[in-house]
Amino acid sequence: MSLNLDALAHAPRLLLEADLEPIQGSRFQPTGFPDLGAAEYPAPEGNARMLLVESAQSMANRLEAVCWDEAEQDWVGPLKGLPYVRVRNADDEVLTSSVLEAHRLNSPYILEGQDKTVLDMLKSKLAHMEQGRVDIRKLAETLVRVDTNAALHGVFLAKKELAGGRLRLPRALSAFIEAEDVQVAASGGVKVDTVDPGGDTSKGFGNVPYARDEYVAPCITAYFNLDLSQIRAFGLGEAAEHLLIALALFKIRRFLDTGLRLRTACDLECRELRATRPDGFEVPQLTELENTLPGLIQSAASAGLFNEPRITEITYRK
């Protein structure tokens, strides 16, 4: 089965919007930031208050998490065969992977341990960029070979051994969630100590009252931006382009189907997903993407786009 991507052939971006709502009740809890709390800000027009429910950096992690099978410590079924780096500890237990690490291949568990397999491979592929402009096409080709996921979500290889720490690939897929016309739903509670209500609270004893802010809003929207121009600029050919686009769409669909429990007090569901650019693009259903991706992965492998073996195994020792 093949996807119909004709509507994207000349589009610079694919822009999607998803209408969300709490799965129960009307309140939800946004992400919080140190020394800031919830990110409220005025709407560009009018007096409405806006709220950042989920940031771009958090959404990148969530779009990766829904692709990972924690029980199997591997990709979910339709994505098996995509390259990534798996890290084991000294006892040969799975420690982490490039899919799960916040900075992907730039993880200290991949580049800073005694095992220099990945670092040496990156140096052999990319060391010639020590001077002059960074060759984004070569960087993207290397990422697709070793950690295909990073070609979508970006990476910053900030090590001086790798082109002086200048190897940076922007996100091709980005996302965030906003709420419009928000109001605070203030509440609170008390941590009750029935044994010693007046105990030393600094040591965890005693009754401790606390305040809690949640929010209500008539409109919660998830926004997704896939930079098609950037993917084409990689110059990797149609097999890679179709794979990366389908992988991005799979991440979005699966996140909206299974990944919207953002926090204990922020459990959402999707009412509608639509493309706002380009006109006329119908977002494939999750089942269509699940059926198509194994063939796209095999086509990319047949075109020589992946390293073999596709899982790079390393051992982390300090």
CSV table of C-alpha atoms in Angstrom, one decimal:
chain,number,residue,atom,x,y,z
A,1,MET,CA,0.0,0.0,0.0
A,2,SER,CA,1.3,3.5,-0.8
A,3,LEU,CA,0.3,6.9,0.5
A,4,ASN,CA,-1.0,9.6,-1.8
A,5,LEU,CA,1.4,12.5,-1.1
A,6,ASP,CA,0.7,14.3,-4.4
A,7,ALA,CA,-0.8,17.3,-2.6
A,8,LEU,CA,2.5,17.9,-0.8
A,9,ALA,CA,4.7,17.7,-3.9
A,10,HIS,CA,5.3,21.5,-4.1
A,11,ALA,CA,4.2,22.7,-0.6
A,12,PRO,CA,6.9,24.2,1.6
A,13,ARG,CA,5.1,23.3,4.8
A,14,LEU,CA,2.5,20.9,6.0
A,15,LEU,CA,0.5,22.6,8.8
A,16,LEU,CA,-2.0,20.7,10.9
A,17,GLU,CA,-4.3,21.7,13.7
A,18,ALA,CA,-6.1,19.4,16.1
A,19,ASP,CA,-9.0,20.5,18.3
A,20,LEU,CA,-8.7,19.1,21.8
A,21,GLU,CA,-10.9,18.9,24.9
A,22,PRO,CA,-10.6,17.4,28.4
A,23,ILE,CA,-11.6,13.8,28.3
A,24,GLN,CA,-13.5,14.3,31.6
A,25,GLY,CA,-14.9,17.5,33.1
A,26,SER,CA,-13.6,20.9,31.9
A,27,ARG,CA,-10.4,21.6,33.9
A,28,PHE,CA,-6.9,20.9,32.7
A,29,GLN,CA,-3.3,21.5,34.0
A,30,PRO,CA,-0.8,23.1,31.7
A,31,THR,CA,3.0,22.6,31.7
A,32,GLY,CA,4.9,24.6,34.3
A,33,PHE,CA,8.2,26.3,34.1
A,34,PRO,CA,10.8,27.0,36.9
A,35,ASP,CA,10.4,30.4,38.4
A,36,LEU,CA,7.5,31.1,36.0
A,37,GLY,CA,4.7,28.6,36.5
A,38,ALA,CA,2.2,28.4,33.7
A,39,ALA,CA,2.9,30.5,30.6
A,40,GLU,CA,0.1,32.9,30.2
A,41,TYR,CA,0.2,35.7,27.7
A,42,PRO,CA,-2.2,38.2,26.0
A,43,ALA,CA,-3.8,37.3,22.7
A,44,PRO,CA,-2.4,39.3,19.7
A,45,GLU,CA,-5.8,40.8,19.3
A,46,GLY,CA,-8.4,41.6,21.9
A,47,ASN,CA,-8.3,41.0,25.6
A,48,ALA,CA,-8.3,37.2,25.7
A,49,ARG,CA,-5.7,35.4,27.7
A,50,MET,CA,-3.6,32.6,26.0
A,51,LEU,CA,-1.9,29.7,27.7
A,52,LEU,CA,0.9,27.5,26.5
A,53,VAL,CA,-0.3,24.0,27.4
A,54,GLU,CA,2.6,22.1,26.0
A,55,SER,CA,5.9,23.5,24.7
A,56,ALA,CA,7.7,22.6,21.4
A,57,GLN,CA,10.5,20.8,23.3
A,58,SER,CA,8.1,18.8,25.4
A,59,MET,CA,6.0,17.9,22.3
A,60,ALA,CA,9.2,16.6,20.5
A,61,ASN,CA,9.7,14.2,23.4
A,62,ARG,CA,6.1,13.1,23.4
A,63,LEU,CA,6.0,12.5,19.7
A,64,GLU,CA,9.0,10.2,20.2
A,65,ALA,CA,7.6,8.4,23.2
A,66,VAL,CA,4.5,7.2,21.4
A,67,CYS,CA,6.7,5.4,18.9
A,68,TRP,CA,8.5,3.4,21.5
A,69,ASP,CA,7.4,0.1,23.1
A,70,GLU,CA,8.6,0.2,26.7
A,71,ALA,CA,7.9,-3.5,27.2
A,72,GLU,CA,9.9,-4.6,24.2
A,73,GLN,CA,12.5,-1.8,24.5
A,74,ASP,CA,12.2,-1.2,20.7
A,75,TRP,CA,10.1,0.6,18.2
A,76,VAL,CA,6.4,-0.1,18.1
A,77,GLY,CA,5.6,-2.7,15.4
A,78,PRO,CA,5.1,-0.6,12.3
A,79,LEU,CA,8.4,1.2,12.8
A,80,LYS,CA,10.7,-1.8,13.4
A,81,GLY,CA,13.6,-1.7,11.1
A,82,LEU,CA,14.3,2.0,11.5
A,83,PRO,CA,17.9,2.6,12.7
A,84,TYR,CA,18.8,3.9,16.2
A,85,VAL,CA,21.4,3.5,18.8
A,86,ARG,CA,20.8,1.2,21.8
A,87,VAL,CA,22.8,1.7,24.9
A,88,ARG,CA,23.5,-1.1,27.4
A,89,ASN,CA,25.1,-1.0,30.8
A,90,ALA,CA,28.0,-3.1,32.0
A,91,ASP,CA,25.6,-5.9,32.9
A,92,ASP,CA,24.3,-6.0,29.4
A,93,GLU,CA,20.9,-4.5,30.4
A,94,VAL,CA,19.3,-1.9,28.1
A,95,LEU,CA,20.0,1.5,29.6
A,96,THR,CA,18.6,3.9,27.1
A,97,SER,CA,18.5,4.6,23.4
A,98,SER,CA,18.9,7.6,21.0
A,99,VAL,CA,15.1,7.6,20.6
A,100,LEU,CA,14.5,8.2,24.3
A,101,GLU,CA,17.4,10.6,25.0
A,102,ALA,CA,16.5,14.3,25.2
A,103,HIS,CA,19.3,15.3,22.9
A,104,ARG,CA,19.2,12.1,20.8
A,105,LEU,CA,22.7,11.2,19.5
A,106,ASN,CA,24.2,14.0,21.6
A,107,SER,CA,23.4,12.0,24.7
A,108,PRO,CA,26.3,11.7,27.1
A,109,TYR,CA,25.5,8.0,27.4
A,110,ILE,CA,26.3,7.7,23.7
A,111,LEU,CA,29.2,10.1,23.2
A,112,GLU,CA,30.8,10.5,26.6
A,113,GLY,CA,31.4,6.9,27.7
A,114,GLN,CA,34.4,4.6,27.1
A,115,ASP,CA,32.7,3.0,24.1
A,116,LYS,CA,33.5,5.4,21.2
A,117,THR,CA,31.7,3.4,18.5
A,118,VAL,CA,29.2,6.2,17.6
A,119,LEU,CA,31.6,9.1,18.2
A,120,ASP,CA,34.3,7.5,15.9
A,121,MET,CA,31.6,6.7,13.2
A,122,LEU,CA,30.4,10.4,13.3
A,123,LYS,CA,34.0,11.6,13.1
A,124,SER,CA,34.7,9.4,10.1
A,125,LYS,CA,31.6,10.7,8.3
A,126,LEU,CA,31.6,14.4,9.4
A,127,ALA,CA,35.1,15.4,10.4
A,128,HIS,CA,35.8,17.0,7.0
A,129,MET,CA,33.5,19.9,8.1
A,130,GLU,CA,36.0,21.2,10.6
A,131,GLN,CA,36.4,24.3,8.5
A,132,GLY,CA,33.9,26.0,6.1
A,133,ARG,CA,30.2,25.6,6.0
A,134,VAL,CA,28.4,22.7,7.6
A,135,ASP,CA,27.2,20.3,4.9
A,136,ILE,CA,23.6,19.8,6.0
A,137,ARG,CA,22.9,17.2,3.3
A,138,LYS,CA,25.8,15.1,4.6
A,139,LEU,CA,24.7,15.5,8.2
A,140,ALA,CA,21.1,14.5,7.3
A,141,GLU,CA,22.3,11.5,5.4
A,142,THR,CA,24.4,10.4,8.3
A,143,LEU,CA,21.5,10.8,10.7
A,144,VAL,CA,19.1,8.8,8.5
A,145,ARG,CA,21.7,6.0,8.4
A,146,VAL,CA,22.2,5.9,12.2
A,147,ASP,CA,19.2,7.5,13.9
A,148,THR,CA,16.5,8.2,11.4
A,149,ASN,CA,14.3,9.8,14.1
A,150,ALA,CA,16.8,12.6,14.6
A,151,ALA,CA,16.4,13.7,11.0
A,152,LEU,CA,12.9,14.7,11.9
A,153,HIS,CA,13.4,16.1,15.5
A,154,GLY,CA,16.8,17.7,15.0
A,155,VAL,CA,20.1,17.4,16.8
A,156,PHE,CA,23.0,19.5,18.0
A,157,LEU,CA,26.2,17.6,18.2
A,158,ALA,CA,28.0,20.0,20.5
A,159,LYS,CA,31.4,18.2,20.6
A,160,LYS,CA,34.6,19.9,19.4
A,161,GLU,CA,35.7,16.7,17.8
A,162,LEU,CA,32.7,17.0,15.4
A,163,ALA,CA,33.3,20.0,13.2
A,164,GLY,CA,34.2,22.1,16.2
A,165,GLY,CA,30.8,21.6,17.8
A,166,ARG,CA,28.9,23.2,14.9
A,167,LEU,CA,26.8,20.3,13.7
A,168,ARG,CA,23.2,21.4,14.2
A,169,LEU,CA,20.1,20.2,12.3
A,170,PRO,CA,16.9,22.1,13.0
A,171,ARG,CA,13.6,20.3,13.7
A,172,ALA,CA,11.8,19.4,10.6
A,173,LEU,CA,8.7,18.4,12.7
A,174,SER,CA,7.6,20.8,15.5
A,175,ALA,CA,4.5,21.1,17.5
A,176,PHE,CA,2.9,22.9,20.5
A,177,ILE,CA,-0.5,23.1,22.3
A,178,GLU,CA,-2.2,26.4,23.1
A,179,ALA,CA,-5.4,27.3,24.9
A,180,GLU,CA,-7.4,30.4,24.1
A,181,ASP,CA,-9.5,32.7,26.4
A,182,VAL,CA,-8.4,30.9,29.5
A,183,GLN,CA,-9.6,31.4,33.1
A,184,VAL,CA,-8.0,30.1,36.2
A,185,ALA,CA,-9.8,27.4,38.2
A,186,ALA,CA,-8.2,28.0,41.6
A,187,SER,CA,-8.4,25.2,44.2
A,188,GLY,CA,-6.2,23.7,46.9
A,189,GLY,CA,-6.0,21.2,49.6
A,190,VAL,CA,-4.1,20.1,52.7
A,191,LYS,CA,-1.6,17.4,53.3
A,192,VAL,CA,-3.0,15.9,56.5
A,193,ASP,CA,-0.9,14.5,59.3
A,194,THR,CA,-3.4,12.9,61.7
A,195,VAL,CA,-0.6,11.8,64.1
A,196,ASP,CA,1.1,15.2,64.7
A,197,PRO,CA,-0.8,18.0,62.9
A,198,GLY,CA,1.5,20.7,64.3
A,199,GLY,CA,4.8,18.8,63.5
A,200,ASP,CA,7.8,20.2,61.8
A,201,THR,CA,6.7,20.7,58.2
A,202,SER,CA,10.4,21.1,57.0
A,203,LYS,CA,10.9,17.4,57.8
A,204,GLY,CA,7.6,16.2,56.3
A,205,PHE,CA,5.4,16.3,59.4
A,206,GLY,CA,2.4,18.4,60.2
A,207,ASN,CA,-0.6,19.6,58.2
A,208,VAL,CA,0.5,21.5,55.0
A,209,PRO,CA,-2.1,23.6,53.1
A,210,TYR,CA,-1.4,24.3,49.4
A,211,ALA,CA,-2.9,26.2,46.5
A,212,ARG,CA,-3.5,24.7,43.1
A,213,ASP,CA,-4.3,26.4,39.8
A,214,GLU,CA,-5.9,24.6,36.9
A,215,TYR,CA,-7.5,26.2,33.9
A,216,VAL,CA,-10.6,26.1,31.8
A,217,ALA,CA,-10.8,27.3,28.1
A,218,PRO,CA,-13.3,27.1,25.3
A,219,CYS,CA,-10.6,26.3,22.8
A,220,ILE,CA,-7.5,24.0,23.1
A,221,THR,CA,-5.6,23.5,19.9
A,222,ALA,CA,-2.5,21.4,19.0
A,223,TYR,CA,-0.4,22.7,16.2
A,224,PHE,CA,1.9,20.7,14.0
A,225,ASN,CA,4.4,22.0,11.4
A,226,LEU,CA,6.3,19.7,9.1
A,227,ASP,CA,9.0,21.5,7.1
A,228,LEU,CA,8.7,19.8,3.7
A,229,SER,CA,11.3,22.1,2.1
A,230,GLN,CA,13.9,21.1,4.7
A,231,ILE,CA,13.2,17.4,4.0
A,232,ARG,CA,13.6,17.9,0.3
A,233,ALA,CA,16.8,19.9,0.9
A,234,PHE,CA,18.4,16.8,2.4
A,235,GLY,CA,18.7,15.5,-1.1
A,236,LEU,CA,18.2,11.9,-0.2
A,237,GLY,CA,15.7,11.0,-2.8
A,238,GLU,CA,12.0,10.0,-2.9
A,239,ALA,CA,12.3,6.9,-0.8
A,240,ALA,CA,13.7,8.9,2.1
A,241,GLU,CA,11.3,11.8,1.6
A,242,HIS,CA,8.3,9.6,1.7
A,243,LEU,CA,9.5,7.7,4.7
A,244,LEU,CA,10.2,10.9,6.7
A,245,ILE,CA,6.8,12.4,5.8
A,246,ALA,CA,5.0,9.2,6.7
A,247,LEU,CA,6.9,8.8,9.9
A,248,ALA,CA,6.0,12.4,10.9
A,249,LEU,CA,2.3,11.7,10.1
A,250,PHE,CA,2.4,8.5,12.1
A,251,LYS,CA,3.8,10.3,15.1
A,252,ILE,CA,1.1,12.9,15.0
A,253,ARG,CA,-1.7,10.5,14.5
A,254,ARG,CA,-0.5,8.1,17.2
A,255,PHE,CA,0.1,11.0,19.7
A,256,LEU,CA,-3.5,12.2,19.2
A,257,ASP,CA,-4.8,8.7,19.6
A,258,THR,CA,-2.7,7.5,22.5
A,259,GLY,CA,-0.5,10.3,23.9
A,260,LEU,CA,-2.8,13.0,25.2
A,261,ARG,CA,-2.6,12.1,28.8
A,262,LEU,CA,-0.1,14.9,29.4
A,263,ARG,CA,-0.3,14.9,33.2
A,264,THR,CA,-2.4,13.5,35.9
A,265,ALA,CA,-4.7,16.5,35.7
A,266,CYS,CA,-4.4,17.0,31.9
A,267,ASP,CA,-6.0,14.2,30.1
A,268,LEU,CA,-7.3,15.3,26.7
A,269,GLU,CA,-8.9,13.8,23.5
A,270,CYS,CA,-8.9,14.9,19.9
A,271,ARG,CA,-12.2,16.1,18.3
A,272,GLU,CA,-10.9,16.9,14.9
A,273,LEU,CA,-7.6,16.9,13.0
A,274,ARG,CA,-7.3,19.1,9.8
A,275,ALA,CA,-4.7,20.3,7.4
A,276,THR,CA,-4.6,24.1,7.0
A,277,ARG,CA,-1.8,24.1,4.4
A,278,PRO,CA,-1.7,23.0,1.7
A,279,ASP,CA,-5.4,23.0,0.7
A,280,GLY,CA,-6.9,19.7,-0.2
A,281,PHE,CA,-4.5,17.5,1.8
A,282,GLU,CA,-6.3,14.7,3.6
A,283,VAL,CA,-4.4,13.4,6.6
A,284,PRO,CA,-4.1,9.6,6.4
A,285,GLN,CA,-5.7,7.5,9.1
A,286,LEU,CA,-3.4,5.8,11.6
A,287,THR,CA,-4.2,2.3,10.2
A,288,GLU,CA,-3.2,3.4,6.7
A,289,LEU,CA,0.1,4.7,8.0
A,290,GLU,CA,0.7,1.5,10.0
A,291,ASN,CA,0.1,-0.5,6.9
A,292,THR,CA,2.3,1.6,4.7
A,293,LEU,CA,5.4,2.3,6.9
A,294,PRO,CA,6.9,-1.2,6.9
A,295,GLY,CA,7.1,-1.1,3.1
A,296,LEU,CA,8.6,2.4,3.1
A,297,ILE,CA,11.2,1.3,5.6
A,298,GLN,CA,12.1,-1.7,3.4
A,299,SER,CA,12.3,0.6,0.3
A,300,ALA,CA,14.7,3.0,2.2
A,301,ALA,CA,16.8,0.0,3.2
A,302,SER,CA,16.9,-1.3,-0.3
A,303,ALA,CA,18.1,2.1,-1.5
A,304,GLY,CA,21.1,1.8,0.8
A,305,LEU,CA,19.9,4.6,3.2
A,306,PHE,CA,20.5,2.7,6.4
A,307,ASN,CA,23.5,1.3,8.2
A,308,GLU,CA,23.6,-2.5,8.7
A,309,PRO,CA,23.0,-3.7,11.3
A,310,ARG,CA,20.3,-1.1,11.8
A,311,ILE,CA,20.6,-1.1,15.6
A,312,THR,CA,24.0,0.2,16.7
A,313,GLU,CA,24.7,-1.5,20.0
A,314,ILE,CA,27.1,0.2,22.5
A,315,THR,CA,27.9,-0.2,26.1
A,316,TYR,CA,28.1,2.7,28.5
A,317,ARG,CA,30.9,2.8,31.0
A,318,LYS,CA,32.1,6.0,32.6
